[in-house]
Short mmCIF file of N, CA and C in Angstrom, two decimals:
data_model
loop_
_atom_site.label_atom_id
_atom_site.label_comp_id
_atom_site.label_asym_id
_atom_site.label_seq_id
_atom_site.Cartn_x
_atom_site.Cartn_y
_atom_site.Cartn_z
N MET G 1 3.47 6.19 4.22
CA MET G 1 2.87 5.28 2.92
C MET G 1 2.44 7.02 2.53
N ARG G 2 2.11 6.74 1.04
CA ARG G 2 1.45 7.84 0.15
C ARG G 2 -0.07 7.06 -0.15
N ILE G 3 -0.64 8.31 -0.21
CA ILE G 3 -2.35 7.23 0.22
C ILE G 3 -3.29 8.02 -1.21
N ILE G 4 -3.25 7.07 -2.23
CA ILE G 4 -4.44 7.84 -3.12
C ILE G 4 -5.52 7.46 -2.87
N SER G 5 -6.61 7.77 -3.22
CA SER G 5 -6.93 9.31 -3.24
C SER G 5 -7.37 9.46 -1.90
N ARG G 6 -7.50 10.91 -1.02
CA ARG G 6 -7.94 11.19 0.37
C ARG G 6 -9.46 11.52 0.00
N LYS G 7 -9.50 11.70 -1.20
CA LYS G 7 -10.64 11.88 -1.75
C LYS G 7 -11.80 11.12 -1.79
N ALA G 8 -11.69 9.90 -1.91
CA ALA G 8 -12.56 8.57 -1.70
C ALA G 8 -13.13 8.91 -0.29
N LEU G 9 -12.82 9.14 0.85
CA LEU G 9 -12.73 9.65 1.84
C LEU G 9 -13.60 10.63 2.34
N ARG G 10 -13.07 11.31 1.83
CA ARG G 10 -13.80 12.60 2.19
C ARG G 10 -15.20 12.60 1.57
N VAL G 11 -15.64 12.08 0.01
CA VAL G 11 -16.89 12.18 -0.67
C VAL G 11 -17.70 11.04 0.79
N PHE G 12 -16.82 10.01 0.91
CA PHE G 12 -17.47 9.25 1.82
C PHE G 12 -18.52 9.65 3.30
N TRP G 13 -17.24 10.69 4.12
CA TRP G 13 -17.21 11.19 5.19
C TRP G 13 -18.53 12.27 5.16
N GLU G 14 -18.90 12.76 3.64
CA GLU G 14 -19.75 14.12 3.49
C GLU G 14 -21.09 13.25 3.39
N GLU G 15 -20.96 11.97 2.83
CA GLU G 15 -22.35 11.23 3.30
C GLU G 15 -23.15 10.73 4.35
N HIS G 16 -21.77 10.64 5.26
CA HIS G 16 -21.63 9.37 6.33
C HIS G 16 -20.82 10.24 7.26
N PRO G 17 -21.57 11.17 7.76
CA PRO G 17 -20.70 12.29 8.87
C PRO G 17 -19.43 11.56 9.93
N GLU G 18 -21.06 10.27 10.43
CA GLU G 18 -20.34 9.67 11.76
C GLU G 18 -19.05 8.65 11.45
N ALA G 19 -18.40 8.72 10.37
CA ALA G 19 -17.55 7.96 9.85
C ALA G 19 -16.36 8.74 9.70
N ARG G 20 -16.33 10.61 9.86
CA ARG G 20 -15.38 11.20 9.13
C ARG G 20 -13.82 11.19 10.07
N GLN G 21 -14.41 11.56 11.54
CA GLN G 21 -13.02 11.47 12.72
C GLN G 21 -12.57 10.06 12.54
N ALA G 22 -13.16 8.71 12.24
CA ALA G 22 -12.35 7.42 11.98
C ALA G 22 -11.39 7.21 11.08
N LEU G 23 -12.08 7.92 9.91
CA LEU G 23 -11.64 7.57 8.46
C LEU G 23 -10.74 9.06 8.40
N GLN G 24 -10.34 10.36 9.12
CA GLN G 24 -9.52 11.09 9.07
C GLN G 24 -8.06 10.41 10.00
N THR G 25 -8.71 9.83 11.33
CA THR G 25 -7.54 9.26 11.89
C THR G 25 -6.70 7.71 10.89
N TRP G 26 -7.56 6.93 10.93
CA TRP G 26 -7.12 5.84 9.79
C TRP G 26 -6.11 7.23 8.81
N TYR G 27 -6.53 7.55 8.28
CA TYR G 27 -5.67 8.36 6.80
C TYR G 27 -3.96 9.00 7.96
N ALA G 28 -4.62 9.94 8.73
CA ALA G 28 -3.44 10.26 9.43
C ALA G 28 -2.10 8.90 9.45
N ASP G 29 -2.86 7.84 10.32
CA ASP G 29 -2.16 7.16 10.91
C ASP G 29 -1.31 6.10 9.90
N VAL G 30 -2.14 6.03 8.26
CA VAL G 30 -1.25 5.40 7.56
C VAL G 30 -0.32 6.44 6.99
N LYS G 31 -0.68 7.54 6.98
CA LYS G 31 0.16 8.43 6.06
C LYS G 31 1.61 8.83 6.37
N HIS G 32 1.57 8.28 7.97
CA HIS G 32 2.69 8.10 8.49
C HIS G 32 3.73 7.01 9.08
N ALA G 33 2.76 5.95 8.55
CA ALA G 33 3.39 4.44 8.16
C ALA G 33 4.36 4.00 7.47
N VAL G 34 5.26 3.54 8.06
CA VAL G 34 6.22 2.36 6.62
C VAL G 34 5.55 1.41 6.60
N TRP G 35 5.23 0.85 5.71
CA TRP G 35 4.52 -0.75 5.67
C TRP G 35 5.51 -1.64 4.57
N LYS G 36 6.66 -2.73 5.11
CA LYS G 36 7.49 -3.13 4.11
C LYS G 36 6.82 -4.64 3.46
N SER G 37 5.67 -4.85 4.25
CA SER G 37 4.86 -6.17 4.13
C SER G 37 4.00 -6.46 5.22
N PRO G 38 2.97 -7.53 4.70
CA PRO G 38 1.57 -7.35 5.90
C PRO G 38 1.70 -7.48 7.07
N ALA G 39 2.91 -8.33 7.70
CA ALA G 39 2.99 -8.01 8.83
C ALA G 39 3.06 -6.81 9.70
N ASP G 40 3.30 -6.17 8.51
CA ASP G 40 3.56 -4.45 9.14
C ASP G 40 2.23 -4.07 9.57
N ILE G 41 1.35 -4.40 8.95
CA ILE G 41 0.21 -3.94 8.72
C ILE G 41 -0.79 -4.26 9.87
N LYS G 42 -0.58 -5.42 10.17
CA LYS G 42 -1.30 -6.17 11.64
C LYS G 42 -0.57 -5.99 12.93
N LYS G 43 0.65 -5.29 12.86
CA LYS G 43 1.02 -4.79 13.98
C LYS G 43 0.51 -3.66 14.22
N THR G 44 0.12 -3.25 13.39
CA THR G 44 -0.36 -1.66 14.37
C THR G 44 -2.77 -1.90 13.89
N TYR G 45 -2.83 -2.88 13.13
CA TYR G 45 -4.25 -3.10 12.91
C TYR G 45 -4.37 -4.80 13.04
N ARG G 46 -4.59 -5.04 13.79
CA ARG G 46 -4.81 -6.74 14.31
C ARG G 46 -6.25 -7.35 13.79
N ASN G 47 -6.90 -6.45 13.64
CA ASN G 47 -8.05 -6.74 13.21
C ASN G 47 -8.67 -6.51 11.21
N ALA G 48 -7.37 -6.02 10.84
CA ALA G 48 -6.92 -5.80 9.51
C ALA G 48 -7.34 -7.35 8.82
N SER G 49 -8.10 -7.55 7.40
CA SER G 49 -7.84 -8.85 7.28
C SER G 49 -7.18 -8.26 6.01
N LEU G 50 -6.53 -9.62 5.74
CA LEU G 50 -5.33 -9.37 3.87
C LEU G 50 -6.20 -10.39 3.59
N VAL G 51 -6.37 -9.91 2.32
CA VAL G 51 -6.76 -10.75 1.20
C VAL G 51 -6.03 -10.86 -0.31
N ALA G 52 -6.45 -11.71 -1.21
CA ALA G 52 -5.71 -11.63 -2.24
C ALA G 52 -5.37 -10.72 -3.24
N ASN G 53 -4.10 -10.55 -3.79
CA ASN G 53 -4.14 -9.35 -4.64
C ASN G 53 -3.18 -8.22 -4.03
N ASN G 54 -2.67 -8.33 -2.60
CA ASN G 54 -2.24 -7.11 -2.03
C ASN G 54 -3.67 -6.07 -1.21
N ARG G 55 -4.54 -7.09 -1.26
CA ARG G 55 -5.86 -5.97 -0.81
C ARG G 55 -5.29 -5.99 1.15
N VAL G 56 -6.13 -5.50 1.69
CA VAL G 56 -6.21 -5.35 3.17
C VAL G 56 -7.54 -4.56 3.31
N VAL G 57 -8.31 -5.52 4.13
CA VAL G 57 -9.55 -4.55 4.08
C VAL G 57 -9.73 -4.13 6.05
N PHE G 58 -9.57 -2.91 6.54
CA PHE G 58 -9.67 -2.47 7.32
C PHE G 58 -11.14 -1.95 7.71
N ASN G 59 -11.24 -1.96 9.28
CA ASN G 59 -12.66 -1.98 9.97
C ASN G 59 -12.70 -0.55 10.36
N ILE G 60 -14.05 0.16 10.07
CA ILE G 60 -13.55 1.75 10.59
C ILE G 60 -15.03 2.03 11.02
N LYS G 61 -14.06 2.74 12.47
CA LYS G 61 -15.41 3.49 13.35
C LYS G 61 -16.39 1.89 14.00
N GLY G 62 -15.68 1.28 15.12
CA GLY G 62 -16.09 0.18 15.67
C GLY G 62 -16.77 -0.70 14.68
N ASN G 63 -16.04 -0.95 12.89
CA ASN G 63 -16.64 -2.36 12.57
C ASN G 63 -18.15 -1.87 11.73
N GLN G 64 -18.50 -0.91 11.77
CA GLN G 64 -19.56 0.16 11.03
C GLN G 64 -19.37 -0.14 9.64
N TYR G 65 -18.19 0.58 9.41
CA TYR G 65 -17.75 0.60 7.84
C TYR G 65 -16.25 -0.22 7.39
N ARG G 66 -16.60 -0.52 6.02
CA ARG G 66 -15.14 -1.01 5.34
C ARG G 66 -14.58 -0.67 4.31
N LEU G 67 -12.89 -0.52 4.90
CA LEU G 67 -12.21 0.29 3.86
C LEU G 67 -11.31 -0.88 3.07
N VAL G 68 -11.26 -0.54 1.72
CA VAL G 68 -10.33 -1.73 1.23
C VAL G 68 -9.61 -0.72 0.47
N VAL G 69 -8.11 -1.35 0.82
CA VAL G 69 -6.79 -0.75 0.28
C VAL G 69 -6.28 -1.86 -0.51
N ALA G 70 -5.22 -1.32 -1.84
CA ALA G 70 -4.56 -2.15 -2.50
C ALA G 70 -3.47 -1.47 -2.07
N VAL G 71 -2.13 -2.37 -1.47
CA VAL G 71 -1.17 -2.02 -1.41
C VAL G 71 0.33 -2.02 -2.02
N GLN G 72 0.98 -0.73 -2.55
CA GLN G 72 2.32 -1.30 -3.47
C GLN G 72 3.21 -0.77 -1.94
N TYR G 73 3.91 -2.09 -1.60
CA TYR G 73 5.08 -2.12 -0.47
C TYR G 73 6.08 -1.52 -1.35
N LYS G 74 6.47 -2.01 -2.48
CA LYS G 74 7.68 -1.24 -2.60
C LYS G 74 7.52 -0.36 -2.80
N PHE G 75 6.84 0.45 -3.26
CA PHE G 75 6.87 2.00 -3.64
C PHE G 75 6.32 3.18 -2.45
N GLN G 76 5.45 1.79 -1.66
CA GLN G 76 5.18 2.47 -0.23
C GLN G 76 3.84 3.62 -0.68
N ILE G 77 3.00 2.69 -1.64
CA ILE G 77 1.73 3.31 -1.98
C ILE G 77 0.56 2.74 -1.48
N VAL G 78 -0.68 3.48 -0.88
CA VAL G 78 -1.89 2.53 -0.57
C VAL G 78 -2.86 3.14 -1.63
N PHE G 79 -3.84 2.48 -2.18
CA PHE G 79 -4.62 3.30 -3.46
C PHE G 79 -5.84 2.67 -2.21
N ILE G 80 -6.55 3.14 -2.65
CA ILE G 80 -8.20 3.55 -1.71
C ILE G 80 -9.18 2.47 -3.00
N ARG G 81 -9.40 1.75 -2.63
CA ARG G 81 -10.58 0.94 -3.69
C ARG G 81 -11.91 1.05 -2.95
N PHE G 82 -12.55 0.84 -2.01
CA PHE G 82 -13.54 0.61 -1.59
C PHE G 82 -13.59 1.44 -0.20
N VAL G 83 -14.55 2.50 -0.14
CA VAL G 83 -15.04 2.56 1.28
C VAL G 83 -16.68 2.65 1.10
N GLY G 84 -17.25 1.55 2.28
CA GLY G 84 -18.99 1.81 2.55
C GLY G 84 -18.99 0.98 3.88
N THR G 85 -20.56 1.18 3.47
CA THR G 85 -21.22 0.24 4.30
C THR G 85 -21.22 -0.99 4.62
N HIS G 86 -21.08 -2.21 5.72
CA HIS G 86 -21.07 -3.43 5.38
C HIS G 86 -22.13 -4.24 4.27
N ARG G 87 -23.09 -3.56 4.11
CA ARG G 87 -24.08 -4.03 3.37
C ARG G 87 -23.90 -4.14 1.60
N GLU G 88 -23.02 -2.89 1.90
CA GLU G 88 -22.43 -2.48 0.19
C GLU G 88 -21.08 -3.10 0.57
N TYR G 89 -20.43 -3.31 1.36
CA TYR G 89 -19.06 -4.42 1.38
C TYR G 89 -19.75 -6.02 1.21
N ASP G 90 -20.69 -6.39 1.82
CA ASP G 90 -21.39 -7.73 0.80
C ASP G 90 -21.36 -7.70 -0.26
N ARG G 91 -21.19 -6.76 -1.29
CA ARG G 91 -21.86 -6.65 -2.40
C ARG G 91 -20.73 -6.40 -3.75
N VAL G 92 -19.57 -6.58 -3.21
CA VAL G 92 -18.40 -6.43 -3.62
C VAL G 92 -17.44 -7.73 -3.29
N ASP G 93 -15.92 -7.94 -4.02
CA ASP G 93 -15.30 -8.91 -3.93
C ASP G 93 -13.98 -7.96 -3.79
N ALA G 94 -13.41 -8.26 -2.66
CA ALA G 94 -12.66 -7.34 -2.14
C ALA G 94 -11.57 -7.70 -2.97
N ALA G 95 -11.01 -8.55 -3.34
CA ALA G 95 -9.31 -9.15 -3.90
C ALA G 95 -9.92 -8.35 -5.41
N THR G 96 -10.47 -8.15 -5.30
CA THR G 96 -10.60 -7.73 -7.13
C THR G 96 -11.59 -6.13 -7.10
N VAL G 97 -11.37 -5.74 -5.99
CA VAL G 97 -12.15 -4.13 -5.87
C VAL G 97 -11.12 -2.93 -6.74
#
């Protein structure tokens, strides 16, 4: 998968250094993944939440953080839409962010 953009992850882990390793691991895993459908994501990330508009919510670092992405399966692209704490996540709509 092509991930757009890693910069969002880097900016977040610069503010939250404890999230760096978990986000780098997620990035490396997804970069090498081939997702053709939501079922492919669930095979690897059972706790990922599939929401409307091809959005997927990942729990990061033992569920301390949330990562919301939009997936374009046809083009093998993952767009990072949000990364934040649970409190920040509670203020966004994962389906539209």
